[in-house]
Structure formats: structure tokens, C-alpha cells
Coordinates of C-alpha atoms in Angstrom, one line a residue:
M1 CA 113.2 84.3 83.1
D2 CA 114.0 81.0 81.6
K3 CA 117.4 82.1 81.6
K4 CA 117.3 83.2 85.4
I5 CA 115.5 79.8 86.1
E6 CA 118.5 78.2 84.2
T7 CA 121.2 79.9 86.2
L8 CA 119.5 79.3 89.6
R9 CA 119.3 75.6 89.1
K10 CA 122.9 75.4 88.4
E11 CA 123.9 77.5 91.1
L12 CA 122.0 75.0 93.5
K13 CA 123.6 72.0 91.7
N14 CA 127.1 73.7 92.1
G15 CA 126.5 74.1 96.1
K16 CA 126.4 77.9 95.8
L17 CA 123.3 77.9 97.9
E18 CA 124.3 75.4 100.7
P19 CA 123.2 74.9 103.2
F20 CA 120.0 74.3 101.7
I21 CA 116.9 72.6 102.9
T22 CA 116.0 69.9 100.4
N23 CA 113.0 68.6 102.1
I24 CA 110.5 68.6 105.1
T25 CA 108.5 65.9 106.1
F26 CA 105.4 65.7 109.0
P27 CA 105.2 62.3 110.4
H28 CA 102.6 63.7 112.9
F29 CA 102.3 67.4 112.6
K30 CA 99.0 69.4 113.2
N31 CA 96.4 68.7 110.6
F32 CA 98.6 67.1 108.2
Q33 CA 98.1 63.7 106.9
E34 CA 101.0 61.4 108.3
R35 CA 104.2 61.4 106.2
T36 CA 103.2 64.4 104.0
S37 CA 106.6 65.4 102.5
I38 CA 107.7 68.2 100.7
D39 CA 110.8 68.5 98.4
F40 CA 112.8 71.8 97.9
T41 CA 114.2 71.4 94.5
F42 CA 114.4 75.1 93.3
P43 CA 115.7 78.1 95.1
I44 CA 112.4 79.6 95.0
T45 CA 109.1 77.9 96.1
A46 CA 105.6 78.6 96.3
I47 CA 103.4 77.2 98.4
V48 CA 99.7 77.6 97.2
G49 CA 96.3 76.5 98.8
E50 CA 93.0 77.8 99.8
N51 CA 92.6 79.5 103.3
G52 CA 93.1 77.0 106.3
S53 CA 95.2 74.6 104.1
S54 CA 98.3 75.1 106.5
K55 CA 100.6 77.1 104.2
S56 CA 101.8 79.2 107.1
S57 CA 102.3 76.1 109.5
I58 CA 104.8 74.9 106.7
L59 CA 106.6 78.4 106.9
H60 CA 106.4 78.0 110.9
A61 CA 108.1 74.5 110.8
L62 CA 110.8 75.9 108.3
Y63 CA 111.7 78.7 110.7
G64 CA 112.0 76.6 113.2
A65 CA 114.7 74.3 111.5
P66 CA 117.8 76.0 111.9
E67 CA 120.1 76.2 115.1
N68 CA 118.8 78.6 117.6
K69 CA 115.4 79.3 116.1
N70 CA 112.0 77.5 117.6
I71 CA 108.8 76.6 116.1
S72 CA 107.3 77.7 119.5
D73 CA 107.8 81.3 118.5
F74 CA 104.5 80.8 116.6
W75 CA 102.8 78.0 117.9
F76 CA 102.4 77.2 121.4
S77 CA 99.8 75.7 123.8
T78 CA 97.3 78.0 125.5
A79 CA 93.9 77.1 127.8
I80 CA 91.7 77.9 124.7
D81 CA 93.9 76.4 122.0
P82 CA 96.0 73.6 123.6
I83 CA 98.2 71.2 122.0
V84 CA 96.7 67.9 122.6
E85 CA 99.6 65.1 122.4
S86 CA 98.3 61.6 121.5
E87 CA 100.8 58.8 121.9
K88 CA 102.7 60.1 119.2
R89 CA 104.2 63.7 119.9
N90 CA 104.0 66.5 117.3
C91 CA 107.5 66.5 115.1
Y92 CA 108.8 67.1 111.6
F93 CA 112.3 66.3 110.0
Y94 CA 114.3 68.2 107.2
R95 CA 116.9 67.4 105.3
Y96 CA 120.2 69.3 104.3
Y97 CA 123.6 68.7 103.0
N98 CA 125.9 68.4 106.0
Q99 CA 129.5 69.3 104.7
D100 CA 131.4 67.7 107.3
A101 CA 129.3 64.5 106.9
Q102 CA 129.6 65.0 103.3
K103 CA 126.0 63.9 102.5
Q104 CA 122.5 64.7 102.8
V105 CA 121.4 64.3 106.5
E106 CA 118.1 64.2 108.5
I107 CA 117.1 66.4 111.6
L108 CA 114.3 65.4 113.6
L109 CA 112.5 68.2 115.9
Q110 CA 109.9 67.2 118.1
R111 CA 107.7 68.8 120.9
S112 CA 109.0 67.5 124.3
P113 CA 106.3 66.6 126.9
Y114 CA 106.3 68.6 130.1
R115 CA 109.1 68.3 132.1
K116 CA 108.9 67.0 135.8
G117 CA 109.1 70.1 138.2
G118 CA 108.0 72.4 135.6
G119 CA 109.6 73.8 132.2
D120 CA 108.8 75.2 129.0
P121 CA 105.6 73.4 128.0
D122 CA 106.3 74.3 124.3
Y123 CA 109.9 73.5 124.0
W124 CA 111.2 71.7 120.8
E125 CA 114.3 69.8 120.4
S126 CA 116.4 67.9 118.2
S127 CA 116.4 63.9 118.6
R128 CA 117.9 61.1 117.2
P129 CA 116.3 59.6 114.0
V130 CA 113.1 57.3 114.2
K131 CA 113.4 54.5 111.9
E132 CA 109.2 54.3 112.0
Y133 CA 109.2 58.1 110.5
G134 CA 111.1 56.5 107.2
M135 CA 114.4 58.4 108.5
S136 CA 117.6 56.7 107.7
P137 CA 119.5 55.4 110.9
F138 CA 122.1 57.4 112.5
P139 CA 125.8 56.1 111.8
K140 CA 127.8 54.3 114.6
K141 CA 130.9 56.1 115.9
K142 CA 134.2 54.8 114.7
K143 CA 136.6 53.8 116.9
G144 CA 138.8 56.4 118.8
E145 CA 135.8 59.0 117.6
S146 CA 133.8 61.1 120.5
N147 CA 131.3 62.0 117.7
V148 CA 130.3 61.1 113.9
P149 CA 131.6 63.8 111.9
G150 CA 128.8 66.6 111.3
G151 CA 127.0 65.2 114.4
S152 CA 127.3 64.2 118.2
A153 CA 127.0 60.6 119.1
T154 CA 123.5 60.0 118.5
R155 CA 122.3 62.6 115.8
W156 CA 123.4 65.1 113.3
N157 CA 123.9 68.8 113.9
M158 CA 121.2 71.1 113.0
L159 CA 121.4 73.3 110.2
K160 CA 123.4 76.8 110.7
K161 CA 121.5 79.3 108.6
N162 CA 120.1 83.0 109.1
V163 CA 116.7 83.1 108.7
E164 CA 114.1 85.7 108.0
H165 CA 110.1 85.3 108.5
I166 CA 108.0 88.3 107.0
D167 CA 104.3 87.9 107.7
F168 CA 102.6 90.6 105.5
R169 CA 99.4 90.2 107.3
S170 CA 100.8 91.3 110.5
S171 CA 103.9 93.5 109.7
L172 CA 102.2 96.9 111.0
P173 CA 104.1 100.1 111.0
A174 CA 104.3 101.9 114.1
F175 CA 101.5 104.5 113.3
D176 CA 98.8 101.8 112.5
K177 CA 100.0 99.8 115.6
F178 CA 99.3 102.5 117.7
F179 CA 96.2 104.0 116.3
Y180 CA 94.3 101.1 115.2
H181 CA 95.4 98.2 117.5
Y182 CA 97.1 99.4 120.7
T183 CA 95.1 100.0 123.8
Y184 CA 96.5 103.4 125.1
S185 CA 95.2 104.6 128.6
T186 CA 91.9 105.3 126.5
K187 CA 90.6 103.9 123.0
D188 CA 89.5 107.5 122.4
I189 CA 90.7 108.5 119.0
K190 CA 91.0 112.2 120.1
T191 CA 93.4 111.3 122.9
K192 CA 95.5 109.2 120.8
K193 CA 95.5 111.6 118.0
K194 CA 97.2 114.3 120.6
V195 CA 99.4 111.3 121.7
I196 CA 100.7 111.2 118.0
R197 CA 101.1 114.8 117.5
R198 CA 103.1 115.4 120.8
R199 CA 105.5 112.5 120.4
S200 CA 105.7 112.6 116.6
K201 CA 108.0 116.0 117.0
H202 CA 110.5 113.6 118.8
L203 CA 110.1 111.2 116.0
K204 CA 110.8 113.8 113.6
N205 CA 113.9 114.9 115.5
A206 CA 115.4 111.5 115.7
I207 CA 115.1 111.1 111.9
Q208 CA 116.7 114.6 111.0
N209 CA 119.6 113.9 113.6
N210 CA 120.1 110.0 113.0
L211 CA 120.0 109.7 116.8
T212 CA 120.8 106.3 117.9
H213 CA 119.6 106.9 121.5
D214 CA 116.7 108.7 122.9
T215 CA 114.9 108.1 126.4
Y216 CA 111.9 110.7 125.9
Y217 CA 109.1 109.9 128.3
S218 CA 110.8 106.4 129.3
N219 CA 113.9 105.1 131.1
K220 CA 114.5 102.8 128.1
N221 CA 115.9 104.0 124.8
R222 CA 113.2 104.8 122.3
I223 CA 115.2 104.0 119.1
K224 CA 115.9 100.3 118.2
D225 CA 118.4 98.7 115.9
C226 CA 117.5 100.8 113.0
N227 CA 117.8 104.5 112.2
E228 CA 118.8 105.1 108.7
E229 CA 118.5 106.6 105.0
L230 CA 118.3 103.7 102.6
D231 CA 120.9 103.7 100.0
S232 CA 119.9 104.8 96.5
H233 CA 120.0 101.2 94.9
T234 CA 117.4 100.1 97.7
V235 CA 115.5 103.1 96.7
S236 CA 115.6 102.4 93.2
L237 CA 114.3 98.8 93.8
I238 CA 111.5 100.0 95.8
S239 CA 110.6 102.6 93.3
S240 CA 110.7 99.7 90.3
I241 CA 108.5 97.6 92.2
L242 CA 105.8 99.8 93.4
G243 CA 105.9 102.0 89.8
K244 CA 106.5 105.3 92.1
E245 CA 109.7 107.4 91.8
Y246 CA 111.3 107.9 95.2
S247 CA 114.1 110.4 96.0
N248 CA 114.5 109.5 99.5
I249 CA 113.5 106.8 102.0
H250 CA 114.2 106.8 105.7
L251 CA 113.5 103.7 107.7
I252 CA 113.5 104.0 111.7
R253 CA 112.4 101.2 114.2
H254 CA 111.4 102.8 117.6
S255 CA 108.8 102.8 120.4
Y256 CA 107.8 106.4 120.4
Y257 CA 104.1 105.4 120.0
G258 CA 104.5 102.9 122.5
P259 CA 104.5 99.5 120.4
D260 CA 108.0 98.5 119.0
A261 CA 107.7 99.2 115.2
Y262 CA 109.1 100.6 112.1
T263 CA 108.1 104.1 110.8
A264 CA 109.1 104.7 106.9
Q265 CA 109.5 108.3 106.0
L266 CA 109.2 108.5 101.8
Q267 CA 109.9 111.3 99.8
T268 CA 109.1 112.1 96.2
D269 CA 109.7 115.2 94.2
H270 CA 106.5 116.6 95.4
L271 CA 105.8 115.1 98.7
N272 CA 107.2 114.0 102.1
Y273 CA 105.1 111.7 104.1
T274 CA 105.4 108.5 106.5
E275 CA 103.2 105.3 106.6
A276 CA 100.7 107.5 108.0
F277 CA 99.5 108.6 104.8
A278 CA 101.0 105.7 102.5
G279 CA 99.4 102.8 101.5
S280 CA 99.8 99.7 103.4
G281 CA 101.7 98.2 100.1
E282 CA 104.2 100.9 100.1
F283 CA 105.2 100.3 103.6
S284 CA 105.4 96.4 103.3
I285 CA 107.8 96.5 100.4
V286 CA 110.0 99.0 101.9
N287 CA 110.2 96.6 104.9
L288 CA 110.5 93.5 102.8
V289 CA 113.2 94.6 100.5
Y290 CA 115.2 96.6 103.3
T291 CA 115.2 93.1 105.3
I292 CA 116.0 90.9 102.5
N293 CA 118.7 93.3 101.2
K294 CA 120.5 93.4 104.9
S295 CA 120.2 89.7 105.2
P296 CA 123.4 87.6 105.0
K297 CA 124.0 85.6 102.1
N298 CA 122.7 82.0 101.6
S299 CA 119.9 83.2 104.0
L300 CA 116.3 81.2 104.5
I301 CA 113.7 84.1 103.4
L302 CA 109.9 82.9 104.5
L303 CA 107.5 85.2 103.1
D304 CA 103.8 84.8 104.2
E305 CA 101.5 86.1 101.6
P306 CA 103.5 89.0 100.3
E307 CA 100.8 90.0 97.7
V308 CA 98.7 91.8 100.4
S309 CA 97.9 95.3 99.3
L310 CA 99.9 95.0 96.3
H311 CA 98.3 95.4 92.7
P312 CA 99.1 92.9 90.4
G313 CA 101.9 94.8 88.4
A314 CA 103.6 95.4 91.6
Q315 CA 103.4 91.7 92.4
E316 CA 105.0 90.7 89.2
K317 CA 107.9 93.1 89.5
L318 CA 108.5 91.7 93.5
V319 CA 108.7 88.4 91.8
K320 CA 111.4 89.5 89.3
Y321 CA 113.2 91.2 92.4
L322 CA 113.4 87.9 94.1
Y323 CA 114.8 86.0 91.2
N324 CA 117.4 88.9 91.3
I325 CA 118.4 88.6 94.8
A326 CA 118.2 84.7 95.1
L327 CA 120.9 85.0 92.0
A328 CA 123.0 87.7 94.0
N329 CA 122.9 86.6 97.4
K330 CA 122.3 82.8 97.2
H331 CA 118.9 83.1 99.4
Q332 CA 116.7 80.0 99.6
I333 CA 113.1 81.7 99.3
I334 CA 109.7 80.1 100.2
I335 CA 106.6 81.9 99.7
A336 CA 103.1 81.1 100.8
T337 CA 100.7 82.6 98.7
H338 CA 97.2 83.1 96.8
S339 CA 98.6 85.2 94.1
P340 CA 98.9 83.8 90.4
A341 CA 101.5 86.3 89.7
F342 CA 104.0 84.6 92.0
I343 CA 103.1 81.0 90.3
R344 CA 103.3 82.2 86.9
Y345 CA 106.8 82.6 86.6
L346 CA 108.0 79.3 88.6
P347 CA 108.9 75.9 87.0
D348 CA 106.6 73.2 88.1
D349 CA 108.8 71.5 90.6
A350 CA 108.8 74.8 92.7
I351 CA 104.8 75.0 92.8
K352 CA 103.7 73.1 95.8
V353 CA 99.7 72.9 95.8
L354 CA 98.1 71.9 99.3
A355 CA 94.6 70.4 99.5
T356 CA 92.3 68.4 101.8
N357 CA 91.6 64.8 101.8
K358 CA 88.1 64.5 101.5
L359 CA 87.9 61.3 103.6
T360 CA 90.3 62.4 106.6
N361 CA 90.1 66.3 106.4
K362 CA 94.0 66.2 106.4
T363 CA 96.0 68.6 104.7
I364 CA 97.9 66.9 101.9
L365 CA 100.4 67.7 99.0
K366 CA 98.5 67.0 95.7
S367 CA 102.2 66.6 94.2
Q368 CA 105.7 67.5 94.5
R369 CA 105.2 69.4 91.1
S370 CA 102.5 71.2 89.8
M371 CA 102.3 73.4 86.7
P372 CA 101.0 76.8 87.3
E373 CA 97.5 76.3 85.4
E374 CA 97.1 73.6 88.3
A375 CA 97.6 75.9 90.7
F376 CA 95.5 78.9 89.0
F377 CA 92.7 76.5 89.4
Q378 CA 93.2 75.7 93.2
L379 CA 93.3 79.4 93.5
G380 CA 90.0 79.7 92.1
E381 CA 91.1 81.3 88.7
F382 CA 88.2 80.0 87.0
S383 CA 85.9 82.5 88.0
K384 CA 82.6 81.4 89.6
Q385 CA 80.9 84.9 88.7
C386 CA 80.7 83.9 84.9
L387 CA 80.7 81.0 82.3
T388 CA 84.0 79.9 81.3
I389 CA 84.8 78.0 78.1
V390 CA 88.2 76.4 78.0
V391 CA 89.7 75.2 74.8
E392 CA 93.0 73.6 73.8
D393 CA 95.0 76.3 72.5
Q394 CA 95.2 79.8 71.0
L395 CA 93.4 79.0 67.4
A396 CA 90.5 77.2 69.1
E397 CA 89.7 80.2 71.1
E398 CA 89.7 82.5 68.1
F399 CA 87.1 80.2 66.7
V400 CA 84.8 80.6 69.9
K401 CA 85.2 84.1 70.1
N402 CA 84.3 84.9 66.8
S403 CA 81.1 83.1 67.6
L404 CA 80.7 84.9 70.5
K405 CA 80.8 88.2 68.7
R406 CA 76.8 87.2 67.9
Y407 CA 75.8 88.0 71.3
S408 CA 75.0 91.1 73.1
E409 CA 77.3 93.0 75.6
A410 CA 75.8 91.8 78.6
I411 CA 76.6 88.2 77.4
R412 CA 80.0 88.8 76.5
N413 CA 80.7 90.5 79.5
I414 CA 80.1 87.2 81.4
V415 CA 81.6 84.6 79.2
E416 CA 85.3 84.4 79.5
T417 CA 87.4 82.0 77.2
K418 CA 90.8 80.4 78.4
Y419 CA 93.5 78.1 76.9
Y420 CA 96.1 76.8 78.8
P421 CA 99.7 75.3 77.4
G422 CA 100.0 71.5 77.7
G423 CA 96.9 70.8 75.4
V424 CA 94.2 68.2 75.9
A425 CA 96.5 65.9 77.8
T426 CA 96.7 68.6 80.5
L427 CA 92.8 69.1 80.4
W428 CA 92.1 65.5 80.9
S429 CA 95.0 64.6 83.2
Y430 CA 93.8 67.5 85.6
Y431 CA 91.1 69.9 84.9
I432 CA 88.1 68.1 83.5
P433 CA 88.3 65.5 86.4
V434 CA 88.7 68.2 89.0
C435 CA 86.0 70.1 87.5
A436 CA 83.7 67.0 87.4
S437 CA 84.6 66.1 90.8
D438 CA 83.4 69.5 92.2
S439 CA 80.3 69.7 90.1
R440 CA 81.3 72.7 88.2
N441 CA 78.8 73.3 85.7
D442 CA 80.0 77.3 85.5
I443 CA 83.0 75.7 83.2
V444 CA 82.8 74.0 79.9
F445 CA 85.3 72.5 77.5
I446 CA 85.4 72.5 73.6
L447 CA 87.9 70.3 72.6
D448 CA 89.3 69.9 69.1
G449 CA 87.5 67.7 66.7
D450 CA 90.0 64.9 66.7
M451 CA 89.6 64.4 70.3
R452 CA 86.1 63.0 69.9
P453 CA 85.6 59.7 71.3
K454 CA 86.0 57.0 68.5
S455 CA 83.0 55.2 70.0
K456 CA 79.8 56.3 72.1
I457 CA 80.0 56.4 75.9
P458 CA 76.8 55.3 77.9
S459 CA 75.7 57.5 80.9
S460 CA 76.5 56.0 84.2
D461 CA 73.1 54.8 84.9
Q462 CA 73.5 52.5 81.7
I463 CA 76.5 50.8 82.8
P464 CA 76.0 47.5 83.8
I465 CA 76.8 46.7 87.3
A466 CA 79.1 43.5 86.1
D467 CA 80.9 46.5 84.1
E468 CA 81.5 48.9 86.8
T469 CA 84.9 47.7 87.4
K470 CA 85.7 48.4 83.6
I471 CA 84.9 52.1 84.7
E472 CA 88.6 53.3 83.9
D473 CA 88.2 51.6 80.2
Y474 CA 85.1 53.6 79.8
I475 CA 87.1 56.6 80.9
K476 CA 89.9 56.1 78.5
I477 CA 87.7 55.9 75.5
L478 CA 86.1 59.2 76.7
A479 CA 89.3 60.8 76.9
N480 CA 90.2 59.3 73.6
N481 CA 93.5 57.5 75.1
N482 CA 94.6 60.4 77.0
A483 CA 95.3 59.9 80.5
A484 CA 92.3 60.9 82.6
K485 CA 92.9 60.9 86.7
I486 CA 89.9 60.1 88.4
P487 CA 90.2 62.1 91.8
I488 CA 90.6 59.4 94.5
D489 CA 91.2 60.1 98.4
G490 CA 93.1 57.9 100.7
G491 CA 91.8 55.1 102.3
N492 CA 91.9 50.8 101.9
T493 CA 91.6 49.0 98.9
D494 CA 87.9 48.5 99.1
Q495 CA 87.3 51.9 99.5
K496 CA 89.4 53.2 96.5
K497 CA 87.7 50.9 94.5
E498 CA 84.3 52.1 95.4
A499 CA 85.6 55.9 95.2
M500 CA 87.2 54.8 91.7
I501 CA 83.7 53.6 90.5
K502 CA 81.7 56.5 92.1
N503 CA 83.9 59.2 90.8
G504 CA 84.3 57.6 87.4
K505 CA 80.8 57.7 87.0
K506 CA 80.5 61.1 87.9
L507 CA 83.3 62.1 85.3
I508 CA 81.4 60.6 82.5
D509 CA 77.9 62.1 83.2
W510 CA 79.7 65.6 84.1
S511 CA 81.6 65.5 80.7
K512 CA 78.4 64.5 78.8
N513 CA 76.8 67.7 79.6
N514 CA 80.2 69.9 79.6
V515 CA 82.8 68.5 77.1
F516 CA 82.1 69.5 73.5
Y517 CA 84.0 69.1 70.1
L518 CA 84.9 71.5 67.3
P519 CA 83.2 70.4 64.0
G520 CA 85.3 68.0 61.9
S521 CA 87.7 65.3 62.8
S522 CA 90.8 67.4 63.0
C523 CA 92.8 70.4 64.9
P524 CA 91.7 73.8 64.4
E525 CA 94.6 74.5 61.8
G526 CA 92.8 71.5 59.9
L527 CA 89.2 72.9 60.3
L528 CA 90.2 76.3 59.3
W529 CA 92.5 75.2 56.3
H530 CA 89.2 72.8 55.0
L531 CA 86.8 75.9 55.6
Y532 CA 89.5 78.2 53.5
D533 CA 90.4 75.5 50.7
P534 CA 88.0 72.7 51.0
Q535 CA 88.9 71.4 47.7
T536 CA 92.9 70.7 48.5
C537 CA 92.4 70.0 52.4
P538 CA 90.3 66.6 53.8
E539 CA 88.3 67.3 56.7
N540 CA 90.6 65.0 58.8
V541 CA 94.0 66.4 57.6
N542 CA 97.0 65.7 59.7
T543 CA 97.9 68.2 62.6
D544 CA 101.6 68.6 61.2
N545 CA 100.5 69.1 57.8
A546 CA 97.7 71.8 58.7
K547 CA 100.3 73.6 60.8
K548 CA 103.2 73.4 58.1
H549 CA 100.4 74.7 55.5
F550 CA 99.8 78.0 57.4
E551 CA 103.3 78.4 57.9
C552 CA 104.1 78.6 54.0
Y553 CA 100.7 80.5 53.6
T554 CA 102.0 83.3 55.8
R555 CA 105.6 83.0 54.4
R556 CA 104.0 83.6 50.8
K557 CA 101.8 86.5 51.9
L558 CA 104.7 88.4 53.9
K559 CA 107.3 87.3 51.2
V560 CA 109.5 85.9 54.0
L561 CA 112.3 83.7 52.6
P562 CA 112.7 79.8 53.9
E563 CA 116.0 80.6 55.9
D564 CA 114.4 83.8 57.6
H565 CA 112.6 83.4 61.0
L566 CA 108.8 83.4 61.1
S567 CA 106.9 84.1 64.2
S568 CA 104.1 82.2 65.5
D569 CA 102.3 85.7 66.1
D570 CA 102.6 86.5 62.2
I571 CA 101.0 83.1 61.2
F572 CA 98.1 83.6 64.1
A573 CA 97.6 87.0 62.8
D574 CA 96.9 85.5 59.3
Q575 CA 94.5 82.5 60.9
K576 CA 92.6 85.4 62.5
R577 CA 91.8 87.1 59.4
L578 CA 90.7 84.1 57.6
I579 CA 88.1 83.2 60.6
A580 CA 86.7 86.6 60.2
E581 CA 86.2 86.3 56.4
I582 CA 84.6 83.0 56.7
E583 CA 80.8 83.1 55.7
L584 CA 78.2 83.1 58.4
D585 CA 75.9 80.3 57.0
N586 CA 78.9 77.9 56.5
D587 CA 77.8 74.4 57.8
Y588 CA 80.7 74.2 60.1
I589 CA 80.3 77.5 61.5
Q590 CA 76.8 76.8 62.1
E591 CA 78.0 73.8 64.1
I592 CA 80.0 76.0 66.4
D593 CA 77.4 78.3 66.8
N594 CA 75.1 75.8 67.7
I595 CA 77.5 74.5 70.5
I596 CA 78.0 78.0 71.6
D597 CA 74.2 78.4 71.8
S598 CA 73.7 75.4 73.7
I599 CA 76.2 76.6 76.4
I600 CA 75.0 80.0 76.7
A601 CA 71.4 78.7 77.0
R602 CA 72.7 77.9 80.7
L603 CA 72.9 81.9 81.3
S604 CA 69.8 82.8 79.3
S605 CA 67.5 79.9 80.5
N606 CA 65.9 82.5 82.9
G607 CA 65.5 85.3 80.1
S608 CA 68.1 87.9 82.1
V609 CA 70.3 87.9 79.3
T610 CA 69.7 87.9 75.4
K611 CA 71.3 87.7 71.9

């Protein structure tokens, strides 16, 4: 995937994806914190957040960005859900490269007030730039010009780009729309079954004869803009994503059952069926691939929760399809998702994590770039149904797993170990502070021995009031000089200072109970080398020396020449074997066991699980 990422970046840099939306900013919009701004620096972007974090609202705003599109298709005022305007109207602006102006320009869209004498109460229109929102001023016309190149006399021209919005929660096939969601003359199921039996004959005739017109039981054409057999390439893509071999797929948009919707007829070597008997994931993928494949090049593709009804394997294959289609057709693709599968293969700057400001209850963007692991945490990848032990790397995880072998299957089934790329710097900069802030006592960290604080840290109630302003210094010692970010929401200077002290104390106390260290004073490689050969390896061996030692050791064992490649998997296989051979009564192993014992005690304190 790295090669595709690099190629997509080059295509974007070389202007192949233009016109491309590079930013969207919300000065006053729904429940977003004022001036929330999202940059788009990669052709595929994932917007991540818990339910109610306004992911769909961002897609709706992007849908309304191009010329002849309007956000009011999704967001409009009703009696029960009125859009209440304050002194400042709901608005947002976006940036794109304007070819005529030869530069990035900003387009402001805002909800217009009710017009005198009536009019559309949900009308949105482009407006001249507003300096208060942080927008650049519009240039003055040159003498003799009627308009500024790329704009009018007062504002820039809107983006001209095809947009496709697919909401997988509401993209229902014709059968489901009628049978489960449509009020016919009666809600009686028997009556609906009779209607489907009667009208499906005409639907079958339309499919078999590729009809473009049929006014059965209506004075309007029942067949809409699609009645076609999908080409072999499209069928192959759908088969690959779903892991099922289709020989033929026919798609028709119609209103035979009443609602305007699609029917997909799917054929394998053994079966021929429509969405009435297909899984919802099958129909959603047929709809997605068909829609994207027929979209003009350089389209804006908006996908709202495409993981719905798809198993993880299909989700991963769908991501690969999106990479390929973005490369082939130069699309800009933006996904609102809860699925780790869509995040795992994206670069950091393509992952946008939304959260709620606890002081204002407003939606904020945590950062313009987030590692996949940060998004995993936001999505609840740390399971609350078990105890999670987080370590720095693969070898540290093996030490913990080796100790867990002493426990019963009941214990092992509710304890999981994890490590994430980025090591201790990532853990202290994000995971540990967030876990402390959320009081997550179902998560503990076992860090390497060389990360143990150099001096003792007092508990929060032992910190003198006069030293509370030095709370960041205490945290720095606690994190062994790694950058630990104390979670602080917005507010004035005094509020931030108060939050720094309060959250810093909470981090100190939580860490005392939830952060442990492997024995010794070196990395896991150093610890293992010392256990394997204590005569030649000191306890605090240098990390690079320890890793080099095991590389040489494995080369000797496997007789790999110095000029030949040696994989990390080969080295790790040797290290695993050595860990398994260590005597159980070894002092260091006993120390690891004691750490695990104290952690497991959280689960076994009520006597429900035993070793």
C-alpha cells in the first residue's frame, strides 16, 4: 500500500486530481466549535468519531460545495427540528485551486434569512469573503475588467465538480423499501407479498428484455435511468470485494413496487437471486461499485459508513478498491467511518478524529493528522469487556504472553496484549494521558525497564500547593522526558491553568496504579540477552547493542552471510524460543510474574476466575 500512497501523493501534487477541495472551515455551523477547520492533503480521507460527532454533517457540507449542489438537500428546518439562527448565520467555506485565478481561493456558503414575501427558508448561497472568519479579502478588479479572473466582481466562482454521496444506512434496495418501510394501502404482510408476487413478473420481464419504458399500472414510466447488465470488470471487482464468485449481475432502477429504488439480480454458478434473498452487504457493494465506476473522472466521492453489513475481510478489500479507483480516475474520496479497516491503510494526515470539547460540548477536530492507533482508541479498539495490557513492542508482548501461560483459559480469554508502532513516545503522547483522563482501569501499560522514572514521583495529595504550578515538571519526570500531553479543553487562561493542575494530578495518580515496568534497566532485547548470557551482558545494555547482538546471533544460527538479508521475523523467532527456555524460577521472570499477578488480581478479586 505504501507505493500506492506515494503515487497518489505525486498525482495530487502534479495537479491530476484538480479541482480538489483542500480545506473546509466552519465559522458558525451546527454544533461545531467556531472556526473548526479540516485540511485535505491526501486523495482519500477518513473522518472518525463516536456516534453524534457530526461526521455526516461534514459530508453534507462537502456535498453542497460544488456548483448546483446544496446542503439543504440534507439539512433543512422543520417545526420539530427548527434551525435557530443567532446574530451570525450558519455558514462554512472551502478552498480549492481555481485554474483561472491560478491560486487557492475560498468559497463562503451561508444560509440565507427568510426572504420578504416568502421564498425558500433553507436557501444557501455563496457570499463574498468575510474577514472576521479568517478569509482572505477578494481582490479588486483591474481597470477595464468586468470580473476578476476566476470570479465575479465580489466573489470567486464555485467549484465545478461531480459529487456522489452514498449513505449506506439508507441505501435500501427496492424489495426492502417496499416490504419493510413503505406504507401501501395496508401494512398487512400478506397483502404486500401478493403485490410483490404480482409486480415482480413485470420486473422480471423488464430485466430479461432490457426494457427502457414500461407504464404498467401507472401513467408514468416504471423504469428509471438504469437497466443494464454490469460489465465483466465491474462484476469481477464486486466478486473480489465480497469473496464470492458472481457470473452475472443485472441492476435496474424502477418503481414497480412503489418507491423509486434499485433491484440487483445476482447470479452465481448455482444460484440466481435478487436483493430479496441477498445479504444487505451484497447490495451495498453492488450499488457502491456501480456508482463509483460510472462517475466521471475527478469526482468527489462521499461515503457515509460504507462498512455497514460488511465483514472485516470485505472492508479491507473495499479499501484497496478505493485506492485503485482513486488512482485510475483521480477521484477525491472522503469517508465517514467507525471501521478500523478503513483507517489502518491510510497515512496520518488522511485520518481526521473528531471529539467533543468537554467544556463547551462542541465538536472539535483533535488534530489535522492522527495515527491509526489514535483513531483505534477513539473507536473503542481497547475492549472494555476485558483487561488490556499495552506494551511498547513485539518482544515485550512476548514476555507478557509467556507469563500469562501460567493462567487458566478463563483468564487468558479475558486478557489481551497489544503493542502499537511508535513505541513509548506514542504511548505517553496520547494513550496514557487519554486513558488516565477517562479513568480506564481496564487498561494497563507495561513499559520497558529503561523507561522507569529516574526519581520518585509523589502522589497528587502529597504535592504542596506551592508546587502545583510545576505539575508539568512532575509529568516530565514521570514520562522519563517523553512528551506527555495533558488533556485540556478550551477556556480562558485561568481555566486552562486549573485544568492543567487537575488533569495532571489525575494522570500522576492513574499512572501509579496502571503503568508498570519490565525488570532491569534496558530494553526487552537487553533483558533477554542478560537472561540468556548474564556473564557478557550487563543489565543496562545499550538498546542498539542488544539488537545488534541478536542479529549476529541469528545470523550464526541460520548461517546467513553478512551481505545477505536477514528478516526481523527470523530474529524474533529465535527470541521467542529463548524466552520459552528461561527457567521459571529466574528472578527476572519472577518479577514479571509478580507484575502480571498484581494486574490479574483486578479480575480475580471477586473469586470468579483463577489461575
